[in-house]
Every structure is written in structure tokens, then in C-alpha cells.
Tab-separated table of C-alpha atoms and ligand atoms in Angstrom:
chain	number	residue	atom	x	y	z
A	28	UNK	CA	40.677	-19.786	78.293
A	29	UNK	CA	38.203	-21.731	76.572
A	30	UNK	CA	38.882	-25.610	77.193
A	31	UNK	CA	36.610	-26.892	73.892
A	32	UNK	CA	36.883	-30.787	74.878
A	33	UNK	CA	35.342	-30.096	78.376
A	34	UNK	CA	32.849	-27.918	76.730
A	35	UNK	CA	29.410	-29.210	76.228
A	36	UNK	CA	27.455	-29.469	72.477
A	37	UNK	CA	25.889	-26.451	73.810
A	38	UNK	CA	28.495	-24.592	75.082
A	39	UNK	CA	30.125	-25.337	71.720
A	40	UNK	CA	27.727	-24.010	69.448
A	41	UNK	CA	26.899	-20.731	71.571
A	42	UNK	CA	31.103	-20.271	70.800
A	43	UNK	CA	31.453	-20.521	67.622
A	44	UNK	CA	27.399	-18.841	67.154
A	45	UNK	CA	29.859	-15.750	69.171
A	46	UNK	CA	32.624	-16.257	66.162
A	47	UNK	CA	30.272	-16.011	63.634
A	48	UNK	CA	28.603	-12.962	64.416
A	49	UNK	CA	31.984	-11.002	65.293
A	50	UNK	CA	33.136	-12.191	61.957
A	51	UNK	CA	29.529	-10.716	60.234
A	52	UNK	CA	30.092	-7.467	62.116
A	53	UNK	CA	33.498	-6.844	61.569
A	54	UNK	CA	32.928	-7.901	57.204
A	55	UNK	CA	30.130	-4.925	58.490
A	56	UNK	CA	32.064	-2.468	59.833
A	57	UNK	CA	34.575	-2.558	56.887
A	58	UNK	CA	32.016	-2.125	54.610
A	59	UNK	CA	30.754	1.587	56.521
A	60	UNK	CA	34.637	2.151	56.779
A	61	UNK	CA	34.978	2.337	52.909
A	62	UNK	CA	32.038	3.990	52.595
A	63	UNK	CA	32.911	6.731	55.064
A	64	UNK	CA	36.302	6.916	53.597
A	65	UNK	CA	34.858	7.695	49.662
A	66	UNK	CA	32.278	9.954	50.506
A	67	UNK	CA	34.490	12.091	53.360
A	68	UNK	CA	35.432	12.880	49.208
A	69	UNK	CA	32.824	13.213	47.899
A	70	UNK	CA	31.383	13.321	43.965
A	71	UNK	CA	34.243	13.297	41.154
A	72	UNK	CA	36.355	16.382	41.090
A	73	UNK	CA	39.019	15.811	37.918
A	74	UNK	CA	41.246	17.952	36.052
A	75	UNK	CA	43.325	17.852	32.234
A	76	UNK	CA	44.971	20.297	30.804
A	77	UNK	CA	45.788	20.565	27.613
A	78	UNK	CA	47.532	19.473	25.093
A	79	UNK	CA	47.940	16.815	24.722
A	80	UNK	CA	50.385	14.181	24.047
A	81	UNK	CA	49.628	12.005	20.543
A	82	UNK	CA	49.165	8.318	22.423
A	83	UNK	CA	46.871	5.442	20.964
A	84	UNK	CA	43.130	4.957	22.205
A	85	UNK	CA	41.574	2.699	19.730
A	86	UNK	CA	41.404	0.190	23.452
A	87	UNK	CA	39.076	2.637	24.100
A	88	UNK	CA	37.086	1.762	21.301
A	89	UNK	CA	37.753	-1.811	20.762
A	90	UNK	CA	37.385	-3.046	24.349
A	91	UNK	CA	39.268	-6.749	24.077
A	92	UNK	CA	41.646	-8.555	26.566
A	93	UNK	CA	44.841	-8.622	24.143
A	94	UNK	CA	44.039	-6.270	21.488
A	95	UNK	CA	47.167	-6.472	19.268
A	96	UNK	CA	47.571	-2.350	17.626
A	97	UNK	CA	50.204	-1.943	15.101
A	98	UNK	CA	49.874	1.817	15.273
A	99	UNK	CA	53.303	3.230	16.141
A	100	UNK	CA	52.028	6.152	18.736
A	101	UNK	CA	53.230	4.847	22.042
A	102	UNK	CA	50.591	2.151	24.431
A	103	UNK	CA	49.135	2.396	27.047
A	104	UNK	CA	49.921	5.761	28.792
A	105	UNK	CA	46.566	7.993	30.344
A	106	UNK	CA	47.297	11.204	28.791
A	107	UNK	CA	44.426	14.565	28.947
A	108	UNK	CA	42.541	12.793	25.749
A	109	UNK	CA	42.623	9.427	26.468
A	110	UNK	CA	40.917	11.290	29.634
A	111	UNK	CA	38.108	13.173	28.139
A	112	UNK	CA	37.059	10.348	26.168
A	113	UNK	CA	36.885	7.787	28.944
A	114	UNK	CA	34.399	9.828	30.267
A	115	UNK	CA	32.462	10.448	26.948
A	116	UNK	CA	32.598	7.095	26.111
A	117	UNK	CA	31.748	6.409	29.408
A	118	UNK	CA	27.765	7.454	28.508
A	119	UNK	CA	25.212	4.936	28.926
A	120	UNK	CA	22.040	6.642	28.720
A	121	UNK	CA	22.281	10.230	26.947
A	122	UNK	CA	24.778	12.730	26.117
A	123	UNK	CA	24.445	16.323	25.442
A	124	UNK	CA	26.978	18.317	23.539
A	125	UNK	CA	27.053	21.793	23.562
A	126	UNK	CA	30.252	22.654	21.502
A	127	UNK	CA	31.225	25.475	19.226
A	128	UNK	CA	33.496	24.088	17.121
A	129	UNK	CA	33.949	19.977	15.922
A	130	UNK	CA	36.404	18.911	13.839
A	131	UNK	CA	38.237	16.446	16.081
A	132	UNK	CA	37.994	13.041	14.384
A	133	UNK	CA	38.553	11.034	16.963
A	134	UNK	CA	35.649	12.828	18.598
A	135	UNK	CA	32.905	12.005	15.971
A	136	UNK	CA	33.910	8.966	16.289
A	137	UNK	CA	33.425	8.813	20.207
A	138	UNK	CA	30.107	9.845	19.431
A	139	UNK	CA	29.044	7.756	16.717
A	140	UNK	CA	30.131	5.010	18.567
A	141	UNK	CA	27.652	5.985	21.403
A	142	UNK	CA	24.917	6.793	18.885
A	143	UNK	CA	25.393	3.178	17.816
A	144	UNK	CA	24.944	2.261	20.862
A	145	UNK	CA	21.529	3.442	21.411
A	146	UNK	CA	22.874	6.281	23.654
A	147	UNK	CA	20.305	9.981	22.491
A	148	UNK	CA	22.769	11.877	21.960
A	149	UNK	CA	21.896	15.297	21.483
A	150	UNK	CA	24.418	18.208	19.578
A	151	UNK	CA	23.902	21.985	19.786
A	152	UNK	CA	26.664	23.903	17.720
A	153	UNK	CA	27.147	27.421	16.484
A	154	UNK	CA	26.127	28.374	13.879
A	155	UNK	CA	29.418	29.659	11.571
A	156	UNK	CA	31.546	27.091	12.726
A	157	UNK	CA	29.488	24.001	11.703
A	158	UNK	CA	29.826	24.253	7.913
A	159	UNK	CA	33.790	24.873	7.883
A	160	UNK	CA	36.147	21.708	6.446
A	161	UNK	CA	36.216	19.186	8.396
A	162	UNK	CA	33.252	20.007	10.199
A	163	UNK	CA	32.455	16.222	11.919
A	164	UNK	CA	28.315	18.376	12.361
A	165	UNK	CA	27.418	17.332	9.037
A	166	UNK	CA	29.086	13.222	9.308
A	167	UNK	CA	26.941	13.442	12.990
A	168	UNK	CA	23.849	14.307	11.420
A	169	UNK	CA	23.569	12.344	8.531
A	170	UNK	CA	24.349	9.617	10.846
A	171	UNK	CA	21.103	10.647	12.706
A	172	UNK	CA	22.017	12.712	15.407
A	173	UNK	CA	20.061	15.679	16.689
A	174	UNK	CA	21.869	18.053	15.945
A	175	UNK	CA	20.779	22.436	16.419
A	176	UNK	CA	22.541	24.915	15.723
A	177	UNK	CA	23.176	28.675	17.414
A	178	UNK	CA	19.816	30.187	15.515
A	179	UNK	CA	20.784	33.756	15.555
A	180	UNK	CA	23.400	34.561	13.154
A	181	UNK	CA	23.711	37.809	15.498
A	182	UNK	CA	25.293	35.520	18.657
A	183	UNK	CA	27.849	32.972	18.825
A	184	UNK	CA	27.102	29.607	20.648
A	185	UNK	CA	29.969	29.694	22.095
A	186	UNK	CA	30.134	27.242	24.549
A	187	UNK	CA	31.715	23.856	25.619
A	188	UNK	CA	30.707	21.337	27.579
A	189	UNK	CA	29.247	18.111	27.421
A	190	UNK	CA	26.637	15.788	29.937
A	191	UNK	CA	26.758	12.957	30.763
A	192	UNK	CA	23.591	10.349	31.169
A	193	UNK	CA	23.035	13.675	32.898
A	194	UNK	CA	25.026	12.907	36.200
A	195	UNK	CA	28.543	13.911	34.734
A	196	UNK	CA	29.685	17.764	33.400
A	197	UNK	CA	32.422	18.071	31.396
A	198	UNK	CA	33.384	21.697	30.572
A	199	UNK	CA	36.200	24.384	30.508
A	200	UNK	CA	38.208	26.274	26.716
A	201	UNK	CA	38.879	23.140	24.599
A	202	UNK	CA	36.751	22.798	21.580
A	203	UNK	CA	36.831	19.695	19.876
A	204	UNK	CA	39.531	19.933	17.171
A	205	UNK	CA	42.975	18.484	16.444
A	206	UNK	CA	44.494	22.018	17.268
A	207	UNK	CA	42.414	22.313	20.435
A	208	UNK	CA	43.415	18.822	22.057
A	209	UNK	CA	47.091	19.013	20.590
A	210	UNK	CA	48.633	22.398	20.102
A	211	UNK	CA	46.648	24.549	22.958
A	212	UNK	CA	46.785	25.474	26.402
A	213	UNK	CA	43.320	24.456	27.298
A	214	UNK	CA	40.840	23.321	30.109
A	215	UNK	CA	38.850	21.099	31.089
A	216	UNK	CA	36.618	19.932	34.209
A	217	UNK	CA	34.796	17.337	34.504
A	218	UNK	CA	32.609	17.056	37.463
A	219	UNK	CA	29.291	15.077	38.946
A	220	UNK	CA	28.635	17.366	42.227
A	221	UNK	CA	25.014	17.916	41.269
A	222	UNK	CA	25.201	21.842	42.220
A	223	UNK	CA	27.423	22.849	38.830
A	224	UNK	CA	25.620	20.323	37.089
A	225	UNK	CA	21.889	21.441	37.594
A	226	UNK	CA	22.275	24.687	36.189
A	227	UNK	CA	24.318	23.205	32.611
A	228	UNK	CA	21.356	21.351	31.911
A	229	UNK	CA	18.894	23.172	32.110
A	230	UNK	CA	21.318	26.008	30.341
A	231	UNK	CA	21.660	22.815	27.925
A	232	UNK	CA	17.918	22.209	27.454
A	233	UNK	CA	17.283	26.521	26.889
A	234	UNK	CA	19.473	26.243	24.025
A	235	UNK	CA	17.816	23.044	22.795
A	236	UNK	CA	14.701	24.463	23.309
A	237	UNK	CA	15.773	27.517	21.521
A	238	UNK	CA	17.280	26.782	19.293
A	239	UNK	CA	14.455	24.340	17.771
A	240	UNK	CA	13.871	24.858	13.968
A	241	UNK	CA	10.104	24.169	14.165
A	242	UNK	CA	9.468	27.214	15.969
A	243	UNK	CA	12.089	30.006	13.592
A	244	UNK	CA	10.879	30.295	10.426
A	245	UNK	CA	12.634	28.602	7.129
A	246	UNK	CA	15.511	30.193	5.954
A	247	UNK	CA	16.837	29.785	2.401
A	248	UNK	CA	20.517	29.915	1.081
A	249	UNK	CA	20.406	29.276	-3.285
A	250	UNK	CA	16.985	28.065	-2.930
A	251	UNK	CA	17.657	25.565	-0.970
A	252	UNK	CA	16.136	25.207	2.839
A	253	UNK	CA	19.020	25.442	5.200
A	254	UNK	CA	17.439	24.138	7.790
A	255	UNK	CA	16.685	20.879	8.882
A	256	UNK	CA	14.535	19.217	11.017
A	257	UNK	CA	15.245	16.478	13.507
A	258	UNK	CA	12.510	14.910	15.419
A	259	UNK	CA	13.812	14.317	19.215
A	260	UNK	CA	13.490	10.804	20.417
B	19	ZN	ZN1	47.922	2.028	18.966
B	20	ZN	ZN1	20.897	24.819	10.063
């Protein structure tokens, strides 16, 4: 075919140039193919079922290459609970959380960590369940996280959903309690489908505004104001 020795310098440059163009086009085509394959799967969809076996999740909180953990729990095992934590801890800008009952220590730790990292956390919870033994709501408020609760005493704020960076929806039957995570049959769906994320974000905003303490008359229990006002960030 080509006899390089008989080629002029000009011809050789032409062949090399064509080769370079072919190489670049090949790389471009591979990238295009990769994008097509990824797009055909659509936005993130994941389903998690509980109960979740107890495993070590320490590495999700402390990101270190060779983290030595001496705890007796199994290590390097992915579970529904560890996936839930991964999704929550992926928040970089905001976390909007609607949860009926919140007493799970590790989930509380995750929310406090996000708050510390500068993620804007907003929580809407139930009026009756926020004061039960073990509730983490007090700890969140103490840390400066904005928590609002259902103002009406006639209805429960029974939702269990979270919005990560207004882009990822985590929703299902799971209350944020140890019993729900470790014992109950529960389901959680994680999705970045905009047509699902959008209405949940609107619903959160609606609940957030409807339960703004500023719009309600102060209520007193045993002479103490029981509504904590919280400045919006
Ligand atoms: Zn461990
Ligand atoms: Zn209150």
C-alpha cells in the first residue's frame, strides 16, 4: 500500500494529518456512544427495601483512604441503609426533609454533618412525634437547623421524603427510626426524574410556608412559648 520511503515530505504530512483526524473522530464517536448509552437509561432510579442488616457505615462519614475501623460490625458491605446514607450525604447545596418520626442517631449524624458542611437543611416534622423520647428534632434545632412542624393538631405530617439539592427525591414508607430501618418491612425509592422531583419540591415549599410560625398565633404550654421561630437562610 503505502511506501513511506518513496513519499515526499508533503505526502507524509498529509497521511499523518489524516491519521490524526481519524483518531480524533474515533475518540469523539466513542464518547458519543457512551453518552447515548447513559442517556438511554434515563435519570437515576433506585429502589431500597428494609429492614436493612446492621453493617459499619463509618467510612461514609469519615472519608479516608485507609480508615481502620475496629468496630465489631461487618465492613465493606453495601446495604439499603448505607445506600440511603450515600444519597443523603451527596447533598452539596440543600436538603429538604419531611419526616413524621425522626429518632435514628446515624441519620441525625448525617444531617448534622451536612449542616456543618454548609448545606442548607430544612426539616418539616410532626407536631406530636417531635417530642417523643429519642427524637432527634431537639438536637437538630440546637445545632441551628431550621425545623418546622405541622401547626394543626388535628392532622399528622405523615410524609417521609427528602429532596437532595432540589434534584434527587428520596421517598417511601420509611420513618427515620431504628425500628423502621432494622425491623420493619419498608420501601424507599430514589429518583432524579424531574417530573417526580418537581411536585415534591412544590409540596415541600407549600408545607414550609404553611407552617411558618410567623403566620400563626403564639401558643403557650405551661406558660412557655412552644413555637421556636427560625430565621430563613
Ligand atoms: Zn466499623
Ligand atoms: Zn413548635
